[in-house]
Every structure is written in structure tokens, then in C-alpha cells.
Coordinates of N, CA and C in Angstrom, one line a residue:
X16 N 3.6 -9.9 -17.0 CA 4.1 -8.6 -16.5 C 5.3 -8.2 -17.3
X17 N 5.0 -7.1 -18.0 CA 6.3 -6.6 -18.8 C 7.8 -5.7 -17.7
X18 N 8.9 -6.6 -18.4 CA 9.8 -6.5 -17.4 C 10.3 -5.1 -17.8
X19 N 11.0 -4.3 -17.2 CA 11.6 -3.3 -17.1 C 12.9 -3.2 -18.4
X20 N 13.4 -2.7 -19.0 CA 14.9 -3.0 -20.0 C 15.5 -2.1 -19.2
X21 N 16.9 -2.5 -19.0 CA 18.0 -2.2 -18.6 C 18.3 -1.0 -18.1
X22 N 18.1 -0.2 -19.5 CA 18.4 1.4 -19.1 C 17.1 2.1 -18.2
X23 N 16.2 1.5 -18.2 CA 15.2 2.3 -17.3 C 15.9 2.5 -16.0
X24 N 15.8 3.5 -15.4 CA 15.5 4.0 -14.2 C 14.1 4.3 -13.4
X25 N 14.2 4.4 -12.0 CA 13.5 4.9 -11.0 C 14.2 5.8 -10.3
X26 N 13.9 6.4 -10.0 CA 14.2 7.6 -8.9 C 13.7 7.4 -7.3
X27 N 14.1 7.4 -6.4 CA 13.9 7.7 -4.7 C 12.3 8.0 -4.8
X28 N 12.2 8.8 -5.3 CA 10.7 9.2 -4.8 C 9.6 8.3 -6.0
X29 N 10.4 7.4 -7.0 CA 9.3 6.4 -7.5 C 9.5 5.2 -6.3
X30 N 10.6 4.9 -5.8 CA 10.4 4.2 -4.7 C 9.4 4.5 -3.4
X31 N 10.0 5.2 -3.0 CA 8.8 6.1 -2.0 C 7.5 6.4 -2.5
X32 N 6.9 6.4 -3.7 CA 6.1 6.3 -3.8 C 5.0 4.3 -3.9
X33 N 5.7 3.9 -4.7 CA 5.3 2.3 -4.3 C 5.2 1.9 -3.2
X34 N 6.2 2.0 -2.2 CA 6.3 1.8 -0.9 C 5.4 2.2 -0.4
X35 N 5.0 3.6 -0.3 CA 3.8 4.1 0.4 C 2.5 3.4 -0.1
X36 N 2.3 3.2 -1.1 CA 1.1 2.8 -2.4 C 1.0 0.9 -1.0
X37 N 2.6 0.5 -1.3 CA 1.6 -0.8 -0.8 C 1.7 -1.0 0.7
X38 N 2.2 -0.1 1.6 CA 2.0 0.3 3.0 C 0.3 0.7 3.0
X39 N -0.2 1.4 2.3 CA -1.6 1.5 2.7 C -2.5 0.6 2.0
X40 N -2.1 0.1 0.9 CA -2.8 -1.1 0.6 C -2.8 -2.2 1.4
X41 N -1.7 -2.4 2.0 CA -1.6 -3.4 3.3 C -2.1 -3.3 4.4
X42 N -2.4 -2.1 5.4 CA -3.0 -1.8 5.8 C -4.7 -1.7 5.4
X43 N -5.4 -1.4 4.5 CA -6.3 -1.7 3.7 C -7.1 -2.6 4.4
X44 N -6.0 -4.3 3.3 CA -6.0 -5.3 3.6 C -6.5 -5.9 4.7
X45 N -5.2 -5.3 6.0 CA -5.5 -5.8 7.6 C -6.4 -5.4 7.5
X46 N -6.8 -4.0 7.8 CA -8.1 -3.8 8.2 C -9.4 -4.5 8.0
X47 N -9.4 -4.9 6.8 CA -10.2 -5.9 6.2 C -10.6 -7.2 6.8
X48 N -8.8 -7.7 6.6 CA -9.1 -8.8 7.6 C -9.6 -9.2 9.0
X49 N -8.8 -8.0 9.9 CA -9.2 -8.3 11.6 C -11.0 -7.8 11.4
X50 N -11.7 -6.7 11.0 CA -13.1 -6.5 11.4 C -14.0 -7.6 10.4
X51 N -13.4 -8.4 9.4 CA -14.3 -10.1 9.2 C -14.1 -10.6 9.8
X52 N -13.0 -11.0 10.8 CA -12.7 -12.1 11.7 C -13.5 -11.6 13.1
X53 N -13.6 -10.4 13.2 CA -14.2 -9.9 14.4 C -15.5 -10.2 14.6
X54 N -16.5 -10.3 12.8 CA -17.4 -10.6 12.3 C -18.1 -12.2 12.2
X55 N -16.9 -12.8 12.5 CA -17.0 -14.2 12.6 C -17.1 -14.9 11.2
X56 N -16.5 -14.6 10.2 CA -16.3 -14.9 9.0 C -14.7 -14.6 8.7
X57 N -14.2 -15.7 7.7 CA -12.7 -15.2 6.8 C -13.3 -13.8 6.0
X58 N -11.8 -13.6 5.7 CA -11.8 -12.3 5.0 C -12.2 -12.9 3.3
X59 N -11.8 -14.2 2.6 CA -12.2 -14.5 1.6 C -13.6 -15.1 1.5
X60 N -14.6 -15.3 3.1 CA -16.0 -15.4 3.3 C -16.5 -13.6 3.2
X61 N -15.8 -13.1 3.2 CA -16.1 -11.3 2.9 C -16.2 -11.3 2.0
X62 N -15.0 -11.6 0.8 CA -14.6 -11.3 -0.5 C -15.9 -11.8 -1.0
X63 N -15.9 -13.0 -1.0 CA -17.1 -14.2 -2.1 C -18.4 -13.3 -1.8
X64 N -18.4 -12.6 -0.7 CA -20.2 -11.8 -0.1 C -20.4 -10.9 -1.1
X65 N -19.4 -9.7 -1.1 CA -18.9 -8.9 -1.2 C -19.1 -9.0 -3.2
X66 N -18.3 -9.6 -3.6 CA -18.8 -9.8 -5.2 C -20.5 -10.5 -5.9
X67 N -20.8 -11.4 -4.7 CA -22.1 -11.5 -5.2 C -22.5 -10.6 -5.3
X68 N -22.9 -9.1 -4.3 CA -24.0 -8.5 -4.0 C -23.1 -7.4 -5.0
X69 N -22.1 -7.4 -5.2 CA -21.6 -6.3 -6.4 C -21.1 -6.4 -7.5
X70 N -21.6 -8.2 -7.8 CA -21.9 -8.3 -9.5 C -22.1 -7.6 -10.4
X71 N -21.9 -6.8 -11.0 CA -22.2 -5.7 -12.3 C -23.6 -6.3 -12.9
X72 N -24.4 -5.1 -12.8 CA -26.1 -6.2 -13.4 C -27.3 -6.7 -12.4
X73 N -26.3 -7.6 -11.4 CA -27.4 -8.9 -11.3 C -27.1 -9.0 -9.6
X74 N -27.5 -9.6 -8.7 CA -27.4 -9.6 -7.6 C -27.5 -10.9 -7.4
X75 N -26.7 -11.9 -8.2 CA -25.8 -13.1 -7.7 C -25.1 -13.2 -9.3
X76 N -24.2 -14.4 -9.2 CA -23.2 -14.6 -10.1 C -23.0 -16.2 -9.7
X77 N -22.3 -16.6 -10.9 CA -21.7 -17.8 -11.2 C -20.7 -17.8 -10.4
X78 N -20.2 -19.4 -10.3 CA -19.0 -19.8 -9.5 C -18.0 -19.3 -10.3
X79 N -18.2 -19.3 -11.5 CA -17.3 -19.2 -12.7 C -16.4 -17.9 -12.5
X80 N -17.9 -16.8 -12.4 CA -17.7 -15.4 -12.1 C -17.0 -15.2 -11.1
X81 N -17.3 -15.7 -9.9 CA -16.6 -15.5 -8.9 C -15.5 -16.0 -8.9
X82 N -14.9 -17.0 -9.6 CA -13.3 -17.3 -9.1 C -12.4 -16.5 -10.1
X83 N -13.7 -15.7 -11.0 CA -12.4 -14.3 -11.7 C -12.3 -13.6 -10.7
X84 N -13.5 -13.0 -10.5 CA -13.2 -12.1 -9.4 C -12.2 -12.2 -8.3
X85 N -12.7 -13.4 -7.9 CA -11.6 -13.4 -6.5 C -10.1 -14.1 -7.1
X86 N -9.8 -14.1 -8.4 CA -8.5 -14.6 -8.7 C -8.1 -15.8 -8.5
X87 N -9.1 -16.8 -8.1 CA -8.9 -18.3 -7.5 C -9.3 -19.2 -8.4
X88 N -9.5 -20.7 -7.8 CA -9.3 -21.7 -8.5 C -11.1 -21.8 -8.5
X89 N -11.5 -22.4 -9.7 CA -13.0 -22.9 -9.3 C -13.0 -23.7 -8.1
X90 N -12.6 -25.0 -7.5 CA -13.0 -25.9 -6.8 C -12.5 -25.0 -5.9
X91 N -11.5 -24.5 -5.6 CA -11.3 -23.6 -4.0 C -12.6 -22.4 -3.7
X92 N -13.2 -22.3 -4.9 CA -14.4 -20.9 -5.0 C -15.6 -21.7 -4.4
X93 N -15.6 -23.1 -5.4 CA -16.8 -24.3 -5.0 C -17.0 -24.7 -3.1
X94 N -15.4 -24.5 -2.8 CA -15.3 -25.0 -1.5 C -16.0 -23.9 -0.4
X95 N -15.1 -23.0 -0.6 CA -15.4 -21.4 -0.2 C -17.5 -20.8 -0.1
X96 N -17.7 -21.3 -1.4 CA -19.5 -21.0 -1.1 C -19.4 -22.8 -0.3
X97 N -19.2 -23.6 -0.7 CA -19.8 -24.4 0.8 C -20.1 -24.3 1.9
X98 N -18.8 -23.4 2.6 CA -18.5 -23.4 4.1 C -19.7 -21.9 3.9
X99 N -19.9 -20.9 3.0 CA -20.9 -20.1 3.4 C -22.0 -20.3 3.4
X100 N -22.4 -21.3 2.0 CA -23.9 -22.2 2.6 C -24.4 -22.6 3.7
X101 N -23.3 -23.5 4.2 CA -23.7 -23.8 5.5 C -23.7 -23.2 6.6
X102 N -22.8 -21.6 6.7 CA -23.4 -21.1 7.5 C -24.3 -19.8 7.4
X103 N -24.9 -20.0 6.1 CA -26.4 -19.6 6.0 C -26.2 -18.8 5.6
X104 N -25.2 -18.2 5.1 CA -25.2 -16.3 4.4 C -25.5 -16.4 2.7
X105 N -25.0 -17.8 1.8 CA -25.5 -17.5 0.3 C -26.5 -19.0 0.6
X106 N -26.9 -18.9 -0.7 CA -27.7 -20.6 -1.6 C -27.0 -20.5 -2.8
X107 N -27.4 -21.7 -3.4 CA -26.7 -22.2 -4.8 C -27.8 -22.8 -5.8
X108 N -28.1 -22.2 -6.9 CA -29.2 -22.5 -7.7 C -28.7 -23.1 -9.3
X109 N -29.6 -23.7 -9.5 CA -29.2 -24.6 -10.9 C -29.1 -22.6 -12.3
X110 N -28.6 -23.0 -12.7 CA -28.5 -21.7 -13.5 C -29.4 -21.4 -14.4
X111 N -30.1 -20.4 -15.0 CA -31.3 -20.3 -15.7 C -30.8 -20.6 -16.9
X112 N -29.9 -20.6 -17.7 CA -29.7 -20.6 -19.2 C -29.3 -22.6 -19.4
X113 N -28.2 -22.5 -18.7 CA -27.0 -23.4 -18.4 C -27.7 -24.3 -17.3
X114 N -27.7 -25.6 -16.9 CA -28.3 -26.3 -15.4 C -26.9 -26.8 -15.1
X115 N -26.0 -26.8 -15.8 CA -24.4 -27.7 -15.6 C -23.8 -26.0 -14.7
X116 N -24.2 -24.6 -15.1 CA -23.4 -23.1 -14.2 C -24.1 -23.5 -12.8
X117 N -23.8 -22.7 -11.7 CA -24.4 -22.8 -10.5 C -24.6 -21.4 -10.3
X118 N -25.7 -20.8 -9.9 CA -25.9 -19.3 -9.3 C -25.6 -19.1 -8.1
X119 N -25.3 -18.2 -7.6 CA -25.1 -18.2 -6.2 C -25.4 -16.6 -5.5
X120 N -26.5 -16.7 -4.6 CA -27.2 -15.7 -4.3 C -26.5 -15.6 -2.9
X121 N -26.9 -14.1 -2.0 CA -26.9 -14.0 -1.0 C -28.4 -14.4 -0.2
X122 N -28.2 -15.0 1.0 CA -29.4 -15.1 1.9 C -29.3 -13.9 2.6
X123 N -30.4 -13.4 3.3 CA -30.5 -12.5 4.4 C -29.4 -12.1 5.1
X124 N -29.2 -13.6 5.8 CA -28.6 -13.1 6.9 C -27.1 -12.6 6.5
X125 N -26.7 -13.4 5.2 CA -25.3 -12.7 4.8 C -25.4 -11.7 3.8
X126 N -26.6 -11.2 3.7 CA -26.7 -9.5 2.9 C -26.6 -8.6 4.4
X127 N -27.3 -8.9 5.7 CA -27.2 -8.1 6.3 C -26.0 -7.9 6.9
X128 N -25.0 -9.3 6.9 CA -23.5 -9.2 7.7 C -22.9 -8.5 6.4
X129 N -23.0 -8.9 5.0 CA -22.3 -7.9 4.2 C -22.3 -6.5 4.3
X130 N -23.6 -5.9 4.7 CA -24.2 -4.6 4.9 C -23.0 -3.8 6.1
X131 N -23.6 -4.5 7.1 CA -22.7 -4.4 8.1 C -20.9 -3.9 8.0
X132 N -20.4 -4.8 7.4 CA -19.0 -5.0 6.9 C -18.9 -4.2 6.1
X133 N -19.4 -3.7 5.2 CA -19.4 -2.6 3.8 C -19.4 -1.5 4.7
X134 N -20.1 -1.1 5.4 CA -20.5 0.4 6.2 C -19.2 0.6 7.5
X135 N -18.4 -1.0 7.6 CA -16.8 -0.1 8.6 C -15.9 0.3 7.6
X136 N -16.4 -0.6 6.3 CA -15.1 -0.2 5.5 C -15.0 0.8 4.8
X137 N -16.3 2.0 5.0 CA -16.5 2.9 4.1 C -15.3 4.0 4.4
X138 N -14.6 4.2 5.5 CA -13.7 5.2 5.8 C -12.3 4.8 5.0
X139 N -12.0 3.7 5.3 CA -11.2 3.1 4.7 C -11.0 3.2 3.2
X140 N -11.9 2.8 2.5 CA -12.1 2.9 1.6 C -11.8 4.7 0.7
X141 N -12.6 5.0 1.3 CA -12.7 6.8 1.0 C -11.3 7.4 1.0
X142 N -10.2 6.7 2.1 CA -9.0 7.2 2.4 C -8.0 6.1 1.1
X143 N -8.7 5.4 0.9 CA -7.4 4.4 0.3 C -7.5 5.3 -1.3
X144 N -9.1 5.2 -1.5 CA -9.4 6.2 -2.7 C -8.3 7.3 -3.4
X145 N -8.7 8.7 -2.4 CA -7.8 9.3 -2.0 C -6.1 9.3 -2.4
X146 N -5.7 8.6 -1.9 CA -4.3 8.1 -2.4 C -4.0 7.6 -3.7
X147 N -5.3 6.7 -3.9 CA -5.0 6.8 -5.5 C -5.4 7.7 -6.8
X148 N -6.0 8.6 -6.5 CA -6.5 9.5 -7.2 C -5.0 10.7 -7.1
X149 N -4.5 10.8 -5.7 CA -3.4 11.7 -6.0 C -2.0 10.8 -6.2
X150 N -1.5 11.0 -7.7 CA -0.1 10.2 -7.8 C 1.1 10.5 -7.0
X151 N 1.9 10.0 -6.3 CA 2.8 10.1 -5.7 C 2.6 10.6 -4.7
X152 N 1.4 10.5 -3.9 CA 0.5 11.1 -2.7 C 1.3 13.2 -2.6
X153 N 0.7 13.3 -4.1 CA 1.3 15.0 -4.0 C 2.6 15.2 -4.6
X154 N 3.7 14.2 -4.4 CA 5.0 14.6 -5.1 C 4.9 14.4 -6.6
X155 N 6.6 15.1 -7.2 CA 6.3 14.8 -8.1 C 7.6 14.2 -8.7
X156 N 8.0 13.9 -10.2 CA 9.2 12.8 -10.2 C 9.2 12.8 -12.0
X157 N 10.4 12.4 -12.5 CA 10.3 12.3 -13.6 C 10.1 11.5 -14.3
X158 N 10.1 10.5 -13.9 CA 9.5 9.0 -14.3 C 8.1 8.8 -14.6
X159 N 7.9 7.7 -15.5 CA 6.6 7.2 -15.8 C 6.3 6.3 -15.1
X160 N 7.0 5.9 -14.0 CA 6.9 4.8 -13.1 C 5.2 3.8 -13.1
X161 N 4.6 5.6 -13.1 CA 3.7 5.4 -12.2 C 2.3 5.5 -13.5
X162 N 2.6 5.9 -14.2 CA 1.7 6.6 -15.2 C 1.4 5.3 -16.9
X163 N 0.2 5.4 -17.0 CA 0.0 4.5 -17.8 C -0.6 3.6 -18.1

């Protein structure tokens, strides 16, 4: 992360803007979290669903792939599709090129809880959108705080 040098400034309304940016990203977030838990899954049993079925391409992905995605460790990603194996939402297949990669597909029943979960979060989504498409939710500032 490139640090800031000395003479830069921000301005009140580049503050107020970040603030706002991760007040609704956190909110987001919750939201996210309480309607998976409601769902009877973690929110990182969402995440792991959530990237299979929106692999770029293909409709499963490596463990590999998935601990970019979700920013994690392999053996925490390895652990993570265990506990959803076993409760029946992916499987884990020897990999077609590679037999040492593992594939990992959705089952039924966790494409239909993903389905589910994707269609509360569509409002949310559309709104969080929104905010990021308008910089400074409408203000404006003379900084590049934000820009770049």
C-alpha cells in the first residue's frame, strides 16, 4: 500500500467521504452476515458458494482459485469446503488436467441456498453499487483522494 508523503493533504469532505464509503460497506457486510446465519450457513460458507458459481468461465474452481478469491489461506479454504461438503451444498473432484488440483463444484442443494441468498442481496447490492459509481456520494473536493 503506497504511503501518503508528508505534504499531501485531505480535506473534511475526503474524510466524510471514506467514512461514508466504509459505513455502507459495513453495513453491506452485516447484512450479509445476519441473512447467512439466518440461512444456517457462515457468511464465509456464502463467500466459498458464492465464488464457485461465479467463477469467470466455468461453474466450479480450484481450491487454489478459491483461496485468491476469498483472500485466505489454502488449508483454511481446504477446511472451509470440508465443513460444506459435509453439509451437502459442494463435492470435490480430482481435477481434469492436474489429479494433485481439487475441483470443487456446487451440489443442488447449495446452488439452490446460493440462489436464495443472491436474490436478498440483490437490493443491497444495487444500493451499494450506486454509491460507488457516484464519487463522494454527489460532493465534490479537491483532492485526488479518491480518484485513480
Amino acid at each position: 500500500m503506497p504511503s501518503a508523503a508528508p505534504t499531501d493533504s485531505l480535506s473534511k469532505l475526503d474524510y466524510e467521504a471514506l467514512a461514508d464509503f466504509r459505513y455502507r460497506l459495513r453495513r453491506f457486510l452485516r447484512f450479509s452476515e445476519e441473512i447467512s446465519q439466518a440461512h444456517g450457513i457462515t457468511p464465509l460458507q456464502y463467500l466459498l458458494l458464492l465464488q464457485i458459481k461465479g467463477y469467470p468461465g466455468r461453474e466450479w474452481a480450484t481450491i487454489a482459485e478459491l483461496a485468491e478469491r476469498l483472500q485466505a489461506h489454502h488449508h483454511g479454504v481446504v477446511a472451509l469446503t470440508s465443513r460444506c461438503e459435509k453439509a451437502g451444498l459442494v463435492a470435490r473432484r480430482p481435477g481434469r488436467d492436474d489429479k494433485r488440483c481439487v475441483e470443487v463444484y456446487l451440489l443442488p442443494k447449495g446452488a439452490e441456498l446460493l440462489r436464495e441468498l443472491a436474490l436478498l442481496h440483490r437490493g443491497q447490492v444495487a444500493e451499494l453499487q450506486h454509491v460507488l459509481a457516484a464519487p463522494y456520494g454527489g460532493r465534490t473536493s479537491h483532492s485526488d483522494f479518491f480518484v485513480g
